């Protein structure tokens, strides 16, 4: 009894009762802090760059003005185009070739005839100028962008800034049909006006009216930094991002670089590295028990048969990529000199990247989704700016580095993914989560392909709005 009454054991157990929970809380807090700080620290270094000709001017001497810009044309420019079109040398195609050998030359002859005799470039220039265009100099090169604000904003309504980035062989013009749906949604019956955007669409440097880099190694990370600087120059501290094709890579890099500035990231194409034994095993199992590897029934339908959809189809559609990722200037010289060659090279992508079955159509199915005026306007943007070579170089600059760097830094900002059924590759949600850790919406779109904003603007606009609505409610 006297032993039990000794104060030392009692004090010791009492201290234990206090110290153990305190220690546990302390260790837990440190672990939580470490996890959170680790998440914050693991970003792509923003760095800095200079892509202009010559030496960088002293700090404070750079031109940071935002200058109005207007697209113009001339009689000389149109006459030169017509002369080149008149010299078109027709090459007969193989009978029954459709688009299996590339652009069907009989249909190409019809396109050239329309281009030469009916297409009105002056009228299309007016269409292009209906939105406000600007230039500003960042890191030594002139960046072109359009900036469209809502014409009317209800009292108390918050306007969300949205940066939309195109890819190759597209341009800022891809967004012309979706812009009014985003800036004036109520007018187009898309919602009750609870989500309204002001839209900024830049041209990637080396594309269209954005100056090309004068230095080597200008890649998507450099582009991401420049576009962050653009948004900051426009006065935005936080903003939404949207992209497909190269735009997907660029906006993803932006989210990896400055996550604190990105309110949300919406993509209609996801780049994920599918290498490794684990992915191979999951791919094989997914064909038989998709639920076991986290595939939905729709994932399985879009992903299999694996060899056909992920090997044969991709190989057939990616020959251009190998050329542009190795020696782009060689092929680019010919395309920059021949408007017909340029049109065939670019427009062929708008056929099979829109719908793989268009391979079997003599006209590539082009006019079932787009008008010739729309397709030729995009081609003309490349033609009048002589930007096809610099746009092709973008592949070399990006593929000359280890592409896995983009998947080593996770994306924690809220992410929305619109998976279009005719996209070149399908990435199931479970695989997208390997990089995009905070997927708020993942939508299996009912129709549409690679050029979502150009082909299915209403579907894409609805998905962007649904995503932003959810993010704003978080």
GROMACS .gro file of N, CA and C in nm, residues 196-349:
model
  462
  196UNK      N    1  -1.956   3.448  -6.592
  196UNK     CA    2  -1.924   3.532  -6.708
  196UNK      C    3  -1.773   3.549  -6.713
  197UNK      N    4  -1.719   3.549  -6.833
  197UNK     CA    5  -1.575   3.556  -6.850
  197UNK      C    6  -1.533   3.677  -6.931
  198UNK      N    7  -1.411   3.723  -6.906
  198UNK     CA    8  -1.341   3.802  -7.006
  198UNK      C    9  -1.228   3.713  -7.055
  199UNK      N   10  -1.213   3.706  -7.186
  199UNK     CA   11  -1.129   3.604  -7.248
  199UNK      C   12  -1.004   3.666  -7.309
  200UNK      N   13  -0.891   3.607  -7.278
  200UNK     CA   14  -0.763   3.649  -7.335
  200UNK      C   15  -0.709   3.531  -7.415
  201UNK      N   16  -0.686   3.550  -7.545
  201UNK     CA   17  -0.634   3.445  -7.632
  201UNK      C   18  -0.502   3.493  -7.694
  202UNK      N   19  -0.389   3.449  -7.642
  202UNK     CA   20  -0.262   3.487  -7.703
  202UNK      C   21  -0.223   3.392  -7.815
  203UNK      N   22  -0.139   3.440  -7.904
  203UNK     CA   23  -0.075   3.351  -8.002
  203UNK      C   24   0.056   3.304  -7.942
  204UNK      N   25   0.080   3.173  -7.946
  204UNK     CA   26   0.207   3.119  -7.899
  204UNK      C   27   0.319   3.188  -7.977
  205UNK      N   28   0.428   3.231  -7.912
  205UNK     CA   29   0.539   3.290  -7.987
  205UNK      C   30   0.584   3.199  -8.102
  206UNK      N   31   0.598   3.261  -8.221
  206UNK     CA   32   0.631   3.184  -8.341
  206UNK      C   33   0.509   3.142  -8.419
  207UNK      N   34   0.391   3.171  -8.367
  207UNK     CA   35   0.264   3.142  -8.435
  207UNK      C   36   0.195   3.273  -8.468
  208UNK      N   37   0.137   3.278  -8.585
  208UNK     CA   38   0.053   3.392  -8.625
  208UNK      C   39   0.127   3.525  -8.603
  209UNK      N   40   0.065   3.615  -8.526
  209UNK     CA   41   0.118   3.750  -8.513
  209UNK      C   42   0.205   3.769  -8.389
  210UNK      N   43   0.239   3.658  -8.322
  210UNK     CA   44   0.338   3.665  -8.214
  210UNK      C   45   0.476   3.640  -8.272
  211UNK      N   46   0.569   3.725  -8.237
  211UNK     CA   47   0.705   3.714  -8.289
  211UNK      C   48   0.770   3.582  -8.246
  212UNK      N   49   0.846   3.523  -8.336
  212UNK     CA   50   0.918   3.399  -8.304
  212UNK      C   51   1.042   3.430  -8.221
  213UNK      N   52   1.082   3.332  -8.141
  213UNK     CA   53   1.206   3.346  -8.065
  213UNK      C   54   1.325   3.354  -8.160
  214UNK      N   55   1.420   3.438  -8.126
  214UNK     CA   56   1.544   3.449  -8.204
  214UNK      C   57   1.653   3.358  -8.148
  215UNK      N   58   1.621   3.291  -8.035
  215UNK     CA   59   1.717   3.205  -7.968
  215UNK      C   60   1.667   3.061  -7.965
  216UNK      N   61   1.758   2.968  -7.943
  216UNK     CA   62   1.722   2.828  -7.932
  216UNK      C   63   1.659   2.799  -7.795
  217UNK      N   64   1.594   2.683  -7.788
  217UNK     CA   65   1.540   2.627  -7.663
  217UNK      C   66   1.418   2.700  -7.610
  218UNK      N   67   1.342   2.765  -7.698
  218UNK     CA   68   1.217   2.827  -7.654
  218UNK      C   69   1.109   2.718  -7.649
  219UNK      N   70   1.068   2.678  -7.529
  219UNK     CA   71   0.977   2.566  -7.512
  219UNK      C   72   0.849   2.608  -7.439
  220UNK      N   73   0.770   2.507  -7.399
  220UNK     CA   74   0.641   2.535  -7.335
  220UNK      C   75   0.659   2.600  -7.197
  221UNK      N   76   0.768   2.570  -7.128
  221UNK     CA   77   0.791   2.632  -6.998
  221UNK      C   78   0.821   2.781  -7.014
  222UNK      N   79   0.901   2.816  -7.115
  222UNK     CA   80   0.925   2.958  -7.144
  222UNK      C   81   0.796   3.027  -7.183
  223UNK      N   82   0.712   2.958  -7.259
  223UNK     CA   83   0.583   3.014  -7.299
  223UNK      C   84   0.494   3.036  -7.178
  224UNK      N   85   0.493   2.939  -7.087
  224UNK     CA   86   0.412   2.950  -6.965
  224UNK      C   87   0.452   3.073  -6.885
  225UNK      N   88   0.581   3.094  -6.872
  225UNK     CA   89   0.631   3.211  -6.797
  225UNK      C   90   0.587   3.341  -6.865
  226UNK      N   91   0.599   3.346  -6.997
  226UNK     CA   92   0.560   3.466  -7.072
  226UNK      C   93   0.411   3.494  -7.056
  227UNK      N   94   0.329   3.389  -7.060
  227UNK     CA   95   0.185   3.409  -7.047
  227UNK      C   96   0.146   3.450  -6.905
  228UNK      N   97   0.219   3.401  -6.804
  228UNK     CA   98   0.197   3.452  -6.668
  228UNK      C   99   0.230   3.601  -6.663
  229UNK      N  100   0.340   3.640  -6.724
  229UNK     CA  101   0.378   3.780  -6.727
  229UNK      C  102   0.274   3.863  -6.802
  230UNK      N  103   0.218   3.807  -6.907
  230UNK     CA  104   0.113   3.877  -6.983
  230UNK      C  105  -0.007   3.903  -6.893
  231UNK      N  106  -0.053   3.800  -6.823
  231UNK     CA  107  -0.171   3.816  -6.737
  231UNK      C  108  -0.143   3.916  -6.625
  232UNK      N  109  -0.023   3.911  -6.571
  232UNK     CA  110   0.015   4.007  -6.467
  232UNK      C  111   0.018   4.149  -6.522
  233UNK      N  112   0.065   4.163  -6.645
  233UNK     CA  113   0.071   4.296  -6.709
  233UNK      C  114  -0.069   4.350  -6.734
  234UNK      N  115  -0.163   4.259  -6.757
  234UNK     CA  116  -0.302   4.301  -6.778
  234UNK      C  117  -0.374   4.330  -6.646
  235UNK      N  118  -0.303   4.308  -6.535
  235UNK     CA  119  -0.360   4.343  -6.405
  235UNK      C  120  -0.427   4.229  -6.331
  236UNK      N  121  -0.410   4.107  -6.378
  236UNK     CA  122  -0.474   3.992  -6.313
  236UNK      C  123  -0.377   3.923  -6.216
  237UNK      N  124  -0.426   3.898  -6.096
  237UNK     CA  125  -0.345   3.824  -5.997
  237UNK      C  126  -0.386   3.677  -5.994
  238UNK      N  127  -0.513   3.650  -6.021
  238UNK     CA  128  -0.565   3.513  -6.028
  238UNK      C  129  -0.650   3.499  -6.153
  239UNK      N  130  -0.646   3.380  -6.213
  239UNK     CA  131  -0.718   3.361  -6.338
  239UNK      C  132  -0.735   3.212  -6.367
  240UNK      N  133  -0.830   3.186  -6.456
  240UNK     CA  134  -0.853   3.049  -6.504
  240UNK      C  135  -0.775   3.028  -6.633
  241UNK      N  136  -0.742   2.902  -6.660
  241UNK     CA  137  -0.669   2.864  -6.780
  241UNK      C  138  -0.745   2.756  -6.855
  242UNK      N  139  -0.735   2.759  -6.988
  242UNK     CA  140  -0.795   2.654  -7.070
  242UNK      C  141  -0.706   2.624  -7.189
  243UNK      N  142  -0.689   2.496  -7.221
  243UNK     CA  143  -0.605   2.464  -7.335
  243UNK      C  144  -0.626   2.323  -7.388
  244UNK      N  145  -0.593   2.308  -7.515
  244UNK     CA  146  -0.586   2.178  -7.579
  244UNK      C  147  -0.460   2.177  -7.664
  245UNK      N  148  -0.417   2.059  -7.708
  245UNK     CA  149  -0.295   2.047  -7.787
  245UNK      C  150  -0.179   2.113  -7.711
  246UNK      N  151  -0.095   2.193  -7.778
  246UNK     CA  152   0.013   2.261  -7.706
  246UNK      C  153  -0.042   2.348  -7.594
  247UNK      N  154  -0.163   2.401  -7.614
  247UNK     CA  155  -0.224   2.482  -7.509
  247UNK      C  156  -0.241   2.406  -7.379
  248UNK      N  157  -0.265   2.274  -7.388
  248UNK     CA  158  -0.276   2.191  -7.269
  248UNK      C  159  -0.142   2.184  -7.195
  249UNK      N  160  -0.035   2.162  -7.270
  249UNK     CA  161   0.098   2.155  -7.208
  249UNK      C  162   0.136   2.290  -7.147
  250UNK      N  163   0.111   2.398  -7.219
  250UNK     CA  164   0.149   2.531  -7.171
  250UNK      C  165   0.071   2.568  -7.045
  251UNK      N  166  -0.060   2.549  -7.045
  251UNK     CA  167  -0.140   2.586  -6.929
  251UNK      C  168  -0.111   2.494  -6.810
  252UNK      N  169  -0.080   2.368  -6.836
  252UNK     CA  170  -0.038   2.279  -6.728
  252UNK      C  171   0.092   2.330  -6.666
  253UNK      N  172   0.188   2.369  -6.750
  253UNK     CA  173   0.313   2.427  -6.699
  253UNK      C  174   0.286   2.553  -6.617
  254UNK      N  175   0.188   2.632  -6.660
  254UNK     CA  176   0.154   2.753  -6.585
  254UNK      C  177   0.103   2.717  -6.446
  255UNK      N  178   0.020   2.611  -6.437
  255UNK     CA  179  -0.032   2.566  -6.308
  255UNK      C  180   0.079   2.506  -6.222
  256UNK      N  181   0.178   2.443  -6.285
  256UNK     CA  182   0.291   2.387  -6.211
  256UNK      C  183   0.389   2.495  -6.167
  257UNK      N  184   0.389   2.605  -6.237
  257UNK     CA  185   0.486   2.713  -6.213
  257UNK      C  186   0.438   2.810  -6.104
  258UNK      N  187   0.317   2.859  -6.117
  258UNK     CA  188   0.261   2.955  -6.021
  258UNK      C  189   0.120   2.911  -5.980
  259UNK      N  190   0.109   2.804  -5.903
  259UNK     CA  191  -0.025   2.755  -5.867
  259UNK      C  192  -0.108   2.858  -5.791
  260UNK      N  193  -0.043   2.948  -5.719
  260UNK     CA  194  -0.116   3.049  -5.643
  260UNK      C  195  -0.189   3.148  -5.734
  261UNK      N  196  -0.148   3.156  -5.859
  261UNK     CA  197  -0.213   3.249  -5.953
  261UNK      C  198  -0.325   3.183  -6.034
  262UNK      N  199  -0.331   3.050  -6.030
  262UNK     CA  200  -0.426   2.976  -6.115
  262UNK      C  201  -0.545   2.931  -6.033
  263UNK      N  202  -0.661   2.991  -6.059
  263UNK     CA  203  -0.783   2.953  -5.987
  263UNK      C  204  -0.831   2.816  -6.031
  264UNK      N  205  -0.810   2.784  -6.158
  264UNK     CA  206  -0.854   2.656  -6.210
  264UNK      C  207  -0.797   2.632  -6.348
  265UNK      N  208  -0.779   2.506  -6.381
  265UNK     CA  209  -0.721   2.465  -6.509
  265UNK      C  210  -0.818   2.373  -6.581
  266UNK      N  211  -0.859   2.411  -6.701
  266UNK     CA  212  -0.951   2.327  -6.780
  266UNK      C  213  -0.881   2.282  -6.908
  267UNK      N  214  -0.884   2.152  -6.934
  267UNK     CA  215  -0.814   2.094  -7.049
  267UNK      C  216  -0.908   2.010  -7.134
  268UNK      N  217  -0.884   2.010  -7.265
  268UNK     CA  218  -0.953   1.914  -7.351
  268UNK      C  219  -0.855   1.816  -7.416
  269UNK      N  220  -0.733   1.813  -7.364
  269UNK     CA  221  -0.635   1.709  -7.398
  269UNK      C  222  -0.539   1.697  -7.282
  270UNK      N  223  -0.506   1.573  -7.246
  270UNK     CA  224  -0.415   1.548  -7.134
  270UNK      C  225  -0.294   1.473  -7.185
  271UNK      N  226  -0.174   1.526  -7.153
  271UNK     CA  227  -0.049   1.457  -7.185
  271UNK      C  228  -0.005   1.377  -7.063
  272UNK      N  229  -0.003   1.244  -7.075
  272UNK     CA  230   0.042   1.158  -6.966
  272UNK      C  231   0.138   1.054  -7.022
  273UNK      N  232   0.253   1.037  -6.959
  273UNK     CA  233   0.346   0.933  -6.999
  273UNK      C  234   0.294   0.797  -6.954
  274UNK      N  235   0.279   0.703  -7.047
  274UNK     CA  236   0.221   0.572  -7.014
  274UNK      C  237   0.326   0.462  -7.011
  275UNK      N  238   0.452   0.500  -6.986
  275UNK     CA  239   0.558   0.401  -6.981
  275UNK      C  240   0.561   0.333  -6.845
  276UNK      N  241   0.633   0.220  -6.837
  276UNK     CA  242   0.651   0.151  -6.710
  276UNK      C  243   0.576   0.020  -6.705
  277UNK      N  244   0.630  -0.071  -6.625
  277UNK     CA  245   0.571  -0.204  -6.612
  277UNK      C  246   0.431  -0.199  -6.552
  278UNK      N  247   0.414  -0.111  -6.452
  278UNK     CA  248   0.283  -0.100  -6.388
  278UNK      C  249   0.174  -0.060  -6.485
  279UNK      N  250   0.202   0.038  -6.570
  279UNK     CA  251   0.104   0.083  -6.669
  279UNK      C  252   0.076  -0.029  -6.769
  280UNK      N  253   0.180  -0.102  -6.806
  280UNK     CA  254   0.163  -0.211  -6.901
  280UNK      C  255   0.071  -0.320  -6.845
  281UNK      N  256   0.092  -0.354  -6.718
  281UNK     CA  257   0.008  -0.456  -6.655
  281UNK      C  258  -0.136  -0.407  -6.644
  282UNK      N  259  -0.153  -0.281  -6.604
  282UNK     CA  260  -0.289  -0.225  -6.593
  282UNK      C  261  -0.358  -0.218  -6.728
  283UNK      N  262  -0.279  -0.189  -6.832
  283UNK     CA  263  -0.336  -0.185  -6.967
  283UNK      C  264  -0.388  -0.323  -7.008
  284UNK      N  265  -0.310  -0.425  -6.978
  284UNK     CA  266  -0.351  -0.562  -7.014
  284UNK      C  267  -0.473  -0.607  -6.932
  285UNK      N  268  -0.471  -0.579  -6.803
  285UNK     CA  269  -0.584  -0.618  -6.718
  285UNK      C  270  -0.710  -0.541  -6.755
  286UNK      N  271  -0.693  -0.414  -6.793
  286UNK     CA  272  -0.807  -0.330  -6.824
  286UNK      C  273  -0.891  -0.380  -6.939
  287UNK      N  274  -0.831  -0.457  -7.028
  287UNK     CA  275  -0.906  -0.511  -7.142
  287UNK      C  276  -1.007  -0.616  -7.098
  288UNK      N  277  -0.984  -0.678  -6.982
  288UNK     CA  278  -1.071  -0.787  -6.936
  288UNK      C  279  -1.148  -0.751  -6.811
  289UNK      N  280  -1.084  -0.683  -6.719
  289UNK     CA  281  -1.150  -0.642  -6.594
  289UNK      C  282  -1.123  -0.493  -6.571
  290UNK      N  283  -1.183  -0.406  -6.653
  290UNK     CA  284  -1.152  -0.262  -6.645
  290UNK      C  285  -1.173  -0.203  -6.506
  291UNK      N  286  -1.277  -0.250  -6.434
  291UNK     CA  287  -1.306  -0.198  -6.301
  291UNK      C  288  -1.191  -0.222  -6.204
  292UNK      N  289  -1.114  -0.328  -6.228
  292UNK     CA  290  -1.004  -0.364  -6.138
  292UNK      C  291  -0.892  -0.261  -6.143
  293UNK      N  292  -0.874  -0.194  -6.258
  293UNK     CA  293  -0.767  -0.094  -6.272
  293UNK      C  294  -0.822   0.049  -6.272
  294UNK      N  295  -0.949   0.062  -6.235
  294UNK     CA  296  -1.008   0.195  -6.221
  294UNK      C  297  -1.066   0.252  -6.349
  295UNK      N  298  -1.077   0.169  -6.455
  295UNK     CA  299  -1.138   0.217  -6.580
  295UNK      C  300  -1.289   0.206  -6.570
  296UNK      N  301  -1.357   0.306  -6.623
  296UNK     CA  302  -1.502   0.296  -6.638
  296UNK      C  303  -1.532   0.219  -6.766
  297UNK      N  304  -1.658   0.187  -6.783
  297UNK     CA  305  -1.698   0.118  -6.907
  297UNK      C  306  -1.669   0.205  -7.029
  298UNK      N  307  -1.689   0.337  -7.014
  298UNK     CA  308  -1.662   0.429  -7.126
  298UNK      C  309  -1.513   0.439  -7.154
  299UNK      N  310  -1.431   0.437  -7.049
  299UNK     CA  311  -1.286   0.434  -7.068
  299UNK      C  312  -1.246   0.315  -7.153
  300UNK      N  313  -1.299   0.200  -7.118
  300UNK     CA  314  -1.265   0.076  -7.189
  300UNK      C  315  -1.309   0.085  -7.335
  301UNK      N  316  -1.426   0.142  -7.359
  301UNK     CA  317  -1.476   0.152  -7.496
  301UNK      C  318  -1.387   0.243  -7.580
  302UNK      N  319  -1.335   0.349  -7.518
  302UNK     CA  320  -1.253   0.445  -7.593
  302UNK      C  321  -1.107   0.402  -7.603
  303UNK      N  322  -1.063   0.319  -7.511
  303UNK     CA  323  -0.921   0.284  -7.504
  303UNK      C  324  -0.885   0.156  -7.578
  304UNK      N  325  -0.980   0.066  -7.593
  304UNK     CA  326  -0.954  -0.063  -7.658
  304UNK      C  327  -1.033  -0.074  -7.789
  305UNK      N  328  -0.982  -0.156  -7.886
  305UNK     CA  329  -0.861  -0.238  -7.882
  305UNK      C  330  -0.734  -0.153  -7.875
  306UNK      N  331  -0.647  -0.188  -7.783
  306UNK     CA  332  -0.532  -0.105  -7.749
  306UNK      C  333  -0.440  -0.081  -7.868
  307UNK      N  334  -0.400  -0.186  -7.937
  307UNK     CA  335  -0.303  -0.172  -8.046
  307UNK      C  336  -0.358  -0.082  -8.157
  308UNK      N  337  -0.485  -0.097  -8.188
  308UNK     CA  338  -0.544  -0.017  -8.295
  308UNK      C  339  -0.549   0.131  -8.257
  309UNK      N  340  -0.599   0.159  -8.136
  309UNK     CA  341  -0.625   0.297  -8.098
  309UNK      C  342  -0.503   0.370  -8.041
  310UNK      N  343  -0.410   0.296  -7.984
  310UNK     CA  344  -0.299   0.361  -7.915
  310UNK      C  345  -0.163   0.338  -7.981
  311UNK      N  346  -0.161   0.254  -8.082
  311UNK     CA  347  -0.036   0.230  -8.154
  311UNK      C  348  -0.053   0.260  -8.302
  312UNK      N  349  -0.137   0.183  -8.372
  312UNK     CA  350  -0.152   0.201  -8.517
  312UNK      C  351  -0.207   0.339  -8.552
  313UNK      N  352  -0.315   0.379  -8.487
  313UNK     CA  353  -0.375   0.510  -8.518
  313UNK      C  354  -0.279   0.624  -8.484
  314UNK      N  355  -0.209   0.612  -8.371
  314UNK     CA  356  -0.117   0.718  -8.329
  314UNK      C  357   0.002   0.726  -8.425
  315UNK      N  358   0.054   0.610  -8.466
  315UNK     CA  359   0.166   0.610  -8.561
  315UNK      C  360   0.125   0.674  -8.693
  316UNK      N  361   0.006   0.641  -8.740
  316UNK     CA  362  -0.042   0.696  -8.866
  316UNK      C  363  -0.057   0.848  -8.859
  317UNK      N  364  -0.100   0.899  -8.746
  317UNK     CA  365  -0.129   1.042  -8.733
  317UNK      C  366  -0.010   1.124  -8.685
  318UNK      N  367   0.104   1.061  -8.654
  318UNK     CA  368   0.213   1.136  -8.591
  318UNK      C  369   0.340   1.144  -8.675
  319UNK      N  370   0.332   1.112  -8.804
  319UNK     CA  371   0.451   1.124  -8.889
  319UNK      C  372   0.505   1.266  -8.892
  320UNK      N  373   0.416   1.363  -8.895
  320UNK     CA  374   0.454   1.505  -8.896
  320UNK      C  375   0.539   1.538  -8.773
  321UNK      N  376   0.505   1.474  -8.659
  321UNK     CA  377   0.570   1.505  -8.532
  321UNK      C  378   0.718   1.472  -8.538
  322UNK      N  379   0.752   1.359  -8.600
  322UNK     CA  380   0.893   1.319  -8.606
  322UNK      C  381   0.973   1.418  -8.690
  323UNK      N  382   0.913   1.462  -8.801
  323UNK     CA  383   0.979   1.562  -8.886
  323UNK      C  384   1.000   1.692  -8.809
  324UNK      N  385   0.894   1.739  -8.744
  324UNK     CA  386   0.900   1.869  -8.678
  324UNK      C  387   0.984   1.866  -8.550
  325UNK      N  388   0.998   1.749  -8.491
  325UNK     CA  389   1.077   1.737  -8.369
  325UNK      C  390   1.226   1.714  -8.398
  326UNK      N  391   1.259   1.698  -8.527
  326UNK     CA  392   1.400   1.673  -8.562
  326UNK      C  393   1.456   1.781  -8.654
  327UNK      N  394   1.399   1.793  -8.777
  327UNK     CA  395   1.450   1.891  -8.873
  327UNK      C  396   1.334   1.971  -8.935
  328UNK      N  397   1.271   2.056  -8.855
  328UNK     CA  398   1.152   2.128  -8.901
  328UNK      C  399   1.178   2.225  -9.015
  329UNK      N  400   1.294   2.286  -9.019
  329UNK     CA  401   1.319   2.390  -9.120
  329UNK      C  402   1.320   2.335  -9.262
  330UNK      N  403   1.360   2.208  -9.279
  330UNK     CA  404   1.369   2.151  -9.415
  330UNK      C  405   1.232   2.144  -9.479
  331UNK      N  406   1.137   2.079  -9.411
  331UNK     CA  407   1.001   2.069  -9.466
  331UNK      C  408   0.933   2.206  -9.463
  332UNK      N  409   0.964   2.284  -9.361
  332UNK     CA  410   0.901   2.414  -9.347
  332UNK      C  411   0.929   2.509  -9.461
  333UNK      N  412   1.050   2.500  -9.520
  333UNK     CA  413   1.084   2.587  -9.633
  333UNK      C  414   0.986   2.569  -9.748
  334UNK      N  415   0.954   2.444  -9.780
  334UNK     CA  416   0.861   2.418  -9.890
  334UNK      C  417   0.721   2.468  -9.859
  335UNK      N  418   0.676   2.448  -9.735
  335UNK     CA  419   0.541   2.491  -9.697
  335UNK      C  420   0.530   2.643  -9.695
  336UNK      N  421   0.638   2.710  -9.657
  336UNK     CA  422   0.637   2.856  -9.652
  336UNK      C  423   0.639   2.918  -9.791
  337UNK      N  424   0.678   2.839  -9.890
  337UNK     CA  425   0.687   2.891 -10.027
  337UNK      C  426   0.565   2.856 -10.111
  338UNK      N  427   0.488   2.756 -10.067
  338UNK     CA  428   0.373   2.710 -10.147
  338UNK      C  429   0.244   2.716 -10.066
  339UNK      N  430   0.152   2.804 -10.101
  339UNK     CA  431   0.026   2.810 -10.027
  339UNK      C  432  -0.054   2.680 -10.039
  340UNK      N  433  -0.045   2.613 -10.154
  340UNK     CA  434  -0.119   2.488 -10.171
  340UNK      C  435  -0.060   2.379 -10.082
  341UNK      N  436   0.072   2.371 -10.080
  341UNK     CA  437   0.136   2.274  -9.991
  341UNK      C  438   0.102   2.301  -9.846
  342UNK      N  439   0.101   2.428  -9.808
  342UNK     CA  440   0.067   2.467  -9.672
  342UNK      C  441  -0.076   2.426  -9.638
  343UNK      N  442  -0.169   2.454  -9.728
  343UNK     CA  443  -0.309   2.420  -9.704
  343UNK      C  444  -0.329   2.270  -9.689
  344UNK      N  445  -0.265   2.192  -9.776
  344UNK     CA  446  -0.278   2.046  -9.768
  344UNK      C  447  -0.223   1.995  -9.636
  345UNK      N  448  -0.109   2.046  -9.596
  345UNK     CA  449  -0.041   2.000  -9.475
  345UNK      C  450  -0.123   2.032  -9.350
  346UNK      N  451  -0.180   2.153  -9.345
  346UNK     CA  452  -0.257   2.194  -9.228
  346UNK      C  453  -0.397   2.136  -9.229
  347UNK      N  454  -0.467   2.146  -9.340
  347UNK     CA  455  -0.607   2.105  -9.344
  347UNK      C  456  -0.626   1.955  -9.328
  348UNK      N  457  -0.526   1.878  -9.368
  348UNK     CA  458  -0.535   1.733  -9.349
  348UNK      C  459  -0.552   1.697  -9.202
  349UNK      N  460  -0.492   1.776  -9.112
  349UNK     CA  461  -0.505   1.751  -8.968
  349UNK      C  462  -0.647   1.778  -8.920
   0.00000   0.00000   0.00000
